[in-house]
């Protein structure tokens, strides 16, 4: 079982080399083209998950031993994959047996040069340290700017060791809650309502095929708690007119539709035609009939002449809050991205807010935890738009925003069991 999972993982990493995607997305491409068992796919996902976290630890272990070697990419990657798996606590059993079945399975593709270095694998042990497993700048940033050293360690340690929960919302546009829960029960899918926020469910245990059937029938949708939280903070109501800017793939549009009981109108805007098309398909599939989709670039004035009751602005961000679900992002995100996104976010906020009517509410959210993309964007906006004010988010979840923006909220994986997230609610006064 492990041999095939390692081969799948290696193929995925080859794809990562060719096109710039994360190992988990690459695995998705590979799995579409190749025969595999569900067990192998799950194991490969686990191997790539720990590889994304512990790759640097593995490189540190191997550094002295393979220095000056003529190992090629494949040889080094095999060593790194197995080492990071061991560091991450995956039990492969007897390593020499694993290596021998890999050698057999790869046949002439097996890198002969690797033979000299296989002994190294015996000395790799499970001893991950946070310092090695995160870029230095990110740890320093969190320590100095966000939460101090102790909390930073707690946060990062938590997100590397605890698997994120799966959250679901129920499609009450198709059938009643009771009926969905009954069907879930029949499929051996255990859904427990999250007692922090009624209406969102934790998938506690599931038979994978049963869960897939519920999703394929459009009865439940899987998304993070933070998306649900953000929409609940805005409180969309039936018959309102809502503008959702940067809407695709449409999770917040969808949750708003549920809150509005599919009555009223949501104008969803996104710059990507591809994502707009997939949102359109998704909305049809879920029976959301109040959504109108428009392709437009929100960094310039939107092609609209309307004033709406509520606005959602969920712009692209550096995704620092998504590292829990996508550990590889830690190696991809760079400080320059934060500045670049903050600039984009300010423009998008500006062009969206202009369409809010007097007394209306605007939700600004990102799945990043940096202050540049959140508190500073909001601060700058309020300074230059005195007709807007921050209002308290009526949900007692998460922690207060930084820089004295106590009305805004921050969510973190280790304290709120969801993606790192920021939410601000702004009201247009006049
Ligand atoms: C964080 S995602 C939005 C997630 C979405 N709100 C949801 O709940 O499913 C950001 C989106 O912004 C879109 N985007 C990026 N640049 C944009 C721009 N200049 N104007 C409009 N949309 C943009 C991306 O295509 C992407 O779909």
PDB file of N, CA, C and O and ligand atoms in Angstrom, residues 227 244-253 269-272 275 279 282 296-300 302 312-317 344 348 365-367, ligand 1:
ATOM      1  N   UNK A 227     -16.197  31.126   6.696  1.00  0.00           N
ATOM      2  CA  UNK A 227     -17.085  31.683   5.664  1.00  0.00           C
ATOM      3  C   UNK A 227     -18.489  31.850   6.233  1.00  0.00           C
ATOM      4  O   UNK A 227     -19.165  32.855   5.969  1.00  0.00           O
ATOM      5  N   UNK A 244     -21.792  41.064  -3.923  1.00  0.00           N
ATOM      6  CA  UNK A 244     -20.699  40.225  -3.418  1.00  0.00           C
ATOM      7  C   UNK A 244     -19.524  40.375  -4.377  1.00  0.00           C
ATOM      8  O   UNK A 244     -19.558  39.857  -5.497  1.00  0.00           O
ATOM      9  N   UNK A 245     -18.499  41.089  -3.922  1.00  0.00           N
ATOM     10  CA  UNK A 245     -17.364  41.374  -4.812  1.00  0.00           C
ATOM     11  C   UNK A 245     -16.212  40.409  -4.498  1.00  0.00           C
ATOM     12  O   UNK A 245     -15.856  40.223  -3.333  1.00  0.00           O
ATOM     13  N   UNK A 246     -15.642  39.839  -5.537  1.00  0.00           N
ATOM     14  CA  UNK A 246     -14.663  38.751  -5.431  1.00  0.00           C
ATOM     15  C   UNK A 246     -15.401  37.532  -4.883  1.00  0.00           C
ATOM     16  O   UNK A 246     -15.085  37.014  -3.813  1.00  0.00           O
ATOM     17  N   UNK A 247     -16.359  37.093  -5.629  1.00  0.00           N
ATOM     18  CA  UNK A 247     -17.328  36.124  -5.101  1.00  0.00           C
ATOM     19  C   UNK A 247     -16.969  34.661  -5.337  1.00  0.00           C
ATOM     20  O   UNK A 247     -17.415  33.792  -4.591  1.00  0.00           O
ATOM     21  N   UNK A 248     -16.221  34.388  -6.385  1.00  0.00           N
ATOM     22  CA  UNK A 248     -16.017  32.979  -6.756  1.00  0.00           C
ATOM     23  C   UNK A 248     -15.056  32.281  -5.778  1.00  0.00           C
ATOM     24  O   UNK A 248     -14.138  32.930  -5.283  1.00  0.00           O
ATOM     25  N   UNK A 249     -15.268  31.023  -5.442  1.00  0.00           N
ATOM     26  CA  UNK A 249     -16.224  30.086  -6.035  1.00  0.00           C
ATOM     27  C   UNK A 249     -17.650  30.188  -5.488  1.00  0.00           C
ATOM     28  O   UNK A 249     -18.482  29.341  -5.792  1.00  0.00           O
ATOM     29  N   UNK A 250     -17.924  31.204  -4.702  1.00  0.00           N
ATOM     30  CA  UNK A 250     -19.318  31.465  -4.369  1.00  0.00           C
ATOM     31  C   UNK A 250     -19.781  30.971  -3.007  1.00  0.00           C
ATOM     32  O   UNK A 250     -20.986  30.895  -2.771  1.00  0.00           O
ATOM     33  N   UNK A 251     -18.852  30.674  -2.128  1.00  0.00           N
ATOM     34  CA  UNK A 251     -19.281  30.150  -0.824  1.00  0.00           C
ATOM     35  C   UNK A 251     -20.084  31.183  -0.044  1.00  0.00           C
ATOM     36  O   UNK A 251     -21.150  30.871   0.494  1.00  0.00           O
ATOM     37  N   UNK A 252     -19.591  32.417  -0.007  1.00  0.00           N
ATOM     38  CA  UNK A 252     -20.333  33.432   0.773  1.00  0.00           C
ATOM     39  C   UNK A 252     -21.625  33.812   0.052  1.00  0.00           C
ATOM     40  O   UNK A 252     -22.639  34.089   0.689  1.00  0.00           O
ATOM     41  N   UNK A 253     -21.606  33.807  -1.273  1.00  0.00           N
ATOM     42  CA  UNK A 253     -22.853  34.044  -2.024  1.00  0.00           C
ATOM     43  C   UNK A 253     -23.854  32.961  -1.625  1.00  0.00           C
ATOM     44  O   UNK A 253     -25.026  33.239  -1.360  1.00  0.00           O
ATOM     45  N   UNK A 269     -19.669  39.345  -8.232  1.00  0.00           N
ATOM     46  CA  UNK A 269     -18.680  39.826  -9.204  1.00  0.00           C
ATOM     47  C   UNK A 269     -17.331  39.154  -8.979  1.00  0.00           C
ATOM     48  O   UNK A 269     -16.875  39.026  -7.836  1.00  0.00           O
ATOM     49  N   UNK A 270     -16.718  38.732 -10.052  1.00  0.00           N
ATOM     50  CA  UNK A 270     -15.367  38.192  -9.954  1.00  0.00           C
ATOM     51  C   UNK A 270     -14.644  38.498 -11.262  1.00  0.00           C
ATOM     52  O   UNK A 270     -15.278  38.610 -12.312  1.00  0.00           O
ATOM     53  N   UNK A 271     -13.309  38.612 -11.171  1.00  0.00           N
ATOM     54  CA  UNK A 271     -12.573  38.988 -12.383  1.00  0.00           C
ATOM     55  C   UNK A 271     -12.253  37.774 -13.255  1.00  0.00           C
ATOM     56  O   UNK A 271     -11.918  37.931 -14.420  1.00  0.00           O
ATOM     57  N   UNK A 272     -12.351  36.592 -12.691  1.00  0.00           N
ATOM     58  CA  UNK A 272     -11.940  35.410 -13.450  1.00  0.00           C
ATOM     59  C   UNK A 272     -13.137  34.748 -14.132  1.00  0.00           C
ATOM     60  O   UNK A 272     -14.060  34.273 -13.468  1.00  0.00           O
ATOM     61  N   UNK A 275     -13.564  31.129 -13.009  1.00  0.00           N
ATOM     62  CA  UNK A 275     -14.173  30.965 -11.685  1.00  0.00           C
ATOM     63  C   UNK A 275     -15.646  31.390 -11.702  1.00  0.00           C
ATOM     64  O   UNK A 275     -16.474  30.815 -11.021  1.00  0.00           O
ATOM     65  N   UNK A 279     -18.706  29.105 -10.653  1.00  0.00           N
ATOM     66  CA  UNK A 279     -19.677  29.550  -9.641  1.00  0.00           C
ATOM     67  C   UNK A 279     -21.110  29.452 -10.189  1.00  0.00           C
ATOM     68  O   UNK A 279     -22.033  29.036  -9.491  1.00  0.00           O
ATOM     69  N   UNK A 282     -22.208  26.025 -10.010  1.00  0.00           N
ATOM     70  CA  UNK A 282     -22.441  25.643  -8.613  1.00  0.00           C
ATOM     71  C   UNK A 282     -23.780  26.186  -8.103  1.00  0.00           C
ATOM     72  O   UNK A 282     -24.536  25.494  -7.432  1.00  0.00           O
ATOM     73  N   UNK A 296     -15.997  41.147 -13.787  1.00  0.00           N
ATOM     74  CA  UNK A 296     -15.458  42.513 -13.801  1.00  0.00           C
ATOM     75  C   UNK A 296     -14.236  42.593 -12.895  1.00  0.00           C
ATOM     76  O   UNK A 296     -14.100  41.825 -11.936  1.00  0.00           O
ATOM     77  N   UNK A 297     -13.379  43.534 -13.223  1.00  0.00           N
ATOM     78  CA  UNK A 297     -12.183  43.768 -12.410  1.00  0.00           C
ATOM     79  C   UNK A 297     -12.522  44.829 -11.362  1.00  0.00           C
ATOM     80  O   UNK A 297     -12.810  45.983 -11.704  1.00  0.00           O
ATOM     81  N   UNK A 298     -12.489  44.458 -10.110  1.00  0.00           N
ATOM     82  CA  UNK A 298     -12.917  45.383  -9.052  1.00  0.00           C
ATOM     83  C   UNK A 298     -11.816  46.347  -8.619  1.00  0.00           C
ATOM     84  O   UNK A 298     -12.028  47.159  -7.715  1.00  0.00           O
ATOM     85  N   UNK A 299     -10.648  46.282  -9.266  1.00  0.00           N
ATOM     86  CA  UNK A 299      -9.639  47.286  -8.923  1.00  0.00           C
ATOM     87  C   UNK A 299      -9.907  48.589  -9.685  1.00  0.00           C
ATOM     88  O   UNK A 299      -9.265  49.605  -9.449  1.00  0.00           O
ATOM     89  N   UNK A 300     -10.854  48.521 -10.608  1.00  0.00           N
ATOM     90  CA  UNK A 300     -11.303  49.740 -11.293  1.00  0.00           C
ATOM     91  C   UNK A 300     -12.812  49.873 -11.047  1.00  0.00           C
ATOM     92  O   UNK A 300     -13.442  48.895 -10.629  1.00  0.00           O
ATOM     93  N   UNK A 302     -16.643  49.572 -10.851  1.00  0.00           N
ATOM     94  CA  UNK A 302     -17.460  48.447 -11.333  1.00  0.00           C
ATOM     95  C   UNK A 302     -18.486  48.926 -12.358  1.00  0.00           C
ATOM     96  O   UNK A 302     -18.981  50.057 -12.267  1.00  0.00           O
ATOM     97  N   UNK A 312     -20.473  42.547   0.267  1.00  0.00           N
ATOM     98  CA  UNK A 312     -19.445  41.624   0.773  1.00  0.00           C
ATOM     99  C   UNK A 312     -18.188  41.881  -0.044  1.00  0.00           C
ATOM    100  O   UNK A 312     -18.231  41.864  -1.275  1.00  0.00           O
ATOM    101  N   UNK A 313     -17.082  42.137   0.648  1.00  0.00           N
ATOM    102  CA  UNK A 313     -15.795  42.283  -0.052  1.00  0.00           C
ATOM    103  C   UNK A 313     -14.854  41.236   0.539  1.00  0.00           C
ATOM    104  O   UNK A 313     -14.454  41.329   1.697  1.00  0.00           O
ATOM    105  N   UNK A 314     -14.566  40.237  -0.265  1.00  0.00           N
ATOM    106  CA  UNK A 314     -13.706  39.127   0.193  1.00  0.00           C
ATOM    107  C   UNK A 314     -12.560  38.990  -0.808  1.00  0.00           C
ATOM    108  O   UNK A 314     -12.499  38.033  -1.580  1.00  0.00           O
ATOM    109  N   UNK A 315     -11.656  39.969  -0.810  1.00  0.00           N
ATOM    110  CA  UNK A 315     -10.680  40.066  -1.910  1.00  0.00           C
ATOM    111  C   UNK A 315      -9.597  38.995  -1.838  1.00  0.00           C
ATOM    112  O   UNK A 315      -9.454  38.324  -0.811  1.00  0.00           O
ATOM    113  N   UNK A 316      -8.842  38.850  -2.941  1.00  0.00           N
ATOM    114  CA  UNK A 316      -7.722  37.917  -2.895  1.00  0.00           C
ATOM    115  C   UNK A 316      -6.745  38.360  -1.813  1.00  0.00           C
ATOM    116  O   UNK A 316      -6.626  39.562  -1.538  1.00  0.00           O
ATOM    117  N   UNK A 317      -6.075  37.397  -1.195  1.00  0.00           N
ATOM    118  CA  UNK A 317      -5.147  37.759  -0.106  1.00  0.00           C
ATOM    119  C   UNK A 317      -3.960  36.807  -0.116  1.00  0.00           C
ATOM    120  O   UNK A 317      -3.918  35.864  -0.912  1.00  0.00           O
ATOM    121  N   UNK A 344      -4.022  45.898  -3.600  1.00  0.00           N
ATOM    122  CA  UNK A 344      -5.175  45.422  -4.385  1.00  0.00           C
ATOM    123  C   UNK A 344      -6.460  45.510  -3.550  1.00  0.00           C
ATOM    124  O   UNK A 344      -7.516  45.967  -4.009  1.00  0.00           O
ATOM    125  N   UNK A 348     -10.051  47.447  -4.232  1.00  0.00           N
ATOM    126  CA  UNK A 348     -11.303  46.684  -4.373  1.00  0.00           C
ATOM    127  C   UNK A 348     -12.331  47.172  -3.347  1.00  0.00           C
ATOM    128  O   UNK A 348     -13.512  47.345  -3.659  1.00  0.00           O
ATOM    129  N   UNK A 365     -13.635  40.912   4.534  1.00  0.00           N
ATOM    130  CA  UNK A 365     -13.008  39.743   5.164  1.00  0.00           C
ATOM    131  C   UNK A 365     -11.849  39.227   4.321  1.00  0.00           C
ATOM    132  O   UNK A 365     -11.837  39.404   3.097  1.00  0.00           O
ATOM    133  N   UNK A 366     -10.888  38.619   4.996  1.00  0.00           N
ATOM    134  CA  UNK A 366      -9.822  37.926   4.267  1.00  0.00           C
ATOM    135  C   UNK A 366      -9.432  36.670   5.051  1.00  0.00           C
ATOM    136  O   UNK A 366      -9.644  36.594   6.266  1.00  0.00           O
ATOM    137  N   UNK A 367      -8.825  35.720   4.348  1.00  0.00           N
ATOM    138  CA  UNK A 367      -8.309  34.543   5.057  1.00  0.00           C
ATOM    139  C   UNK A 367      -6.804  34.718   5.240  1.00  0.00           C
ATOM    140  O   UNK A 367      -6.034  33.787   5.082  1.00  0.00           O
TER     141      UNK A 367
HETATM  142  C1  LIG B   1     -10.739  34.846  -1.571  1.00  0.00           C
HETATM  143  S1  LIG B   1     -11.371  34.471  -3.148  1.00  0.00           S
HETATM  144  C2  LIG B   1     -13.079  34.745  -2.891  1.00  0.00           C
HETATM  145  C3  LIG B   1     -13.804  33.657  -2.186  1.00  0.00           C
HETATM  146  C4  LIG B   1     -15.312  33.844  -2.252  1.00  0.00           C
HETATM  147  N1  LIG B   1     -15.723  35.108  -1.702  1.00  0.00           N
HETATM  148  C5  LIG B   1     -16.052  32.739  -1.540  1.00  0.00           C
HETATM  149  O1  LIG B   1     -16.587  32.954  -0.469  1.00  0.00           O
HETATM  150  O2  LIG B   1     -16.121  31.631  -2.115  1.00  0.00           O
HETATM  151  C6  LIG B   1     -10.913  35.865  -4.056  1.00  0.00           C
HETATM  152  C7  LIG B   1     -11.545  35.971  -5.420  1.00  0.00           C
HETATM  153  O3  LIG B   1     -11.202  37.261  -5.931  1.00  0.00           O
HETATM  154  C8  LIG B   1     -11.127  37.175  -7.337  1.00  0.00           C
HETATM  155  N2  LIG B   1     -10.375  38.358  -7.813  1.00  0.00           N
HETATM  156  C9  LIG B   1      -9.038  38.512  -7.847  1.00  0.00           C
HETATM  157  N3  LIG B   1      -8.730  39.738  -8.320  1.00  0.00           N
HETATM  158  C10 LIG B   1      -9.915  40.362  -8.582  1.00  0.00           C
HETATM  159  C11 LIG B   1     -10.275  41.609  -9.106  1.00  0.00           C
HETATM  160  N4  LIG B   1      -9.336  42.513  -9.436  1.00  0.00           N
HETATM  161  N5  LIG B   1     -11.573  41.921  -9.264  1.00  0.00           N
HETATM  162  C12 LIG B   1     -12.531  41.013  -8.941  1.00  0.00           C
HETATM  163  N6  LIG B   1     -12.247  39.796  -8.442  1.00  0.00           N
HETATM  164  C13 LIG B   1     -10.962  39.464  -8.258  1.00  0.00           C
HETATM  165  C14 LIG B   1     -10.466  35.848  -7.574  1.00  0.00           C
HETATM  166  O4  LIG B   1     -10.759  35.391  -8.880  1.00  0.00           O
HETATM  167  C15 LIG B   1     -11.094  34.982  -6.467  1.00  0.00           C
HETATM  168  O5  LIG B   1     -12.190  34.288  -6.983  1.00  0.00           O
END
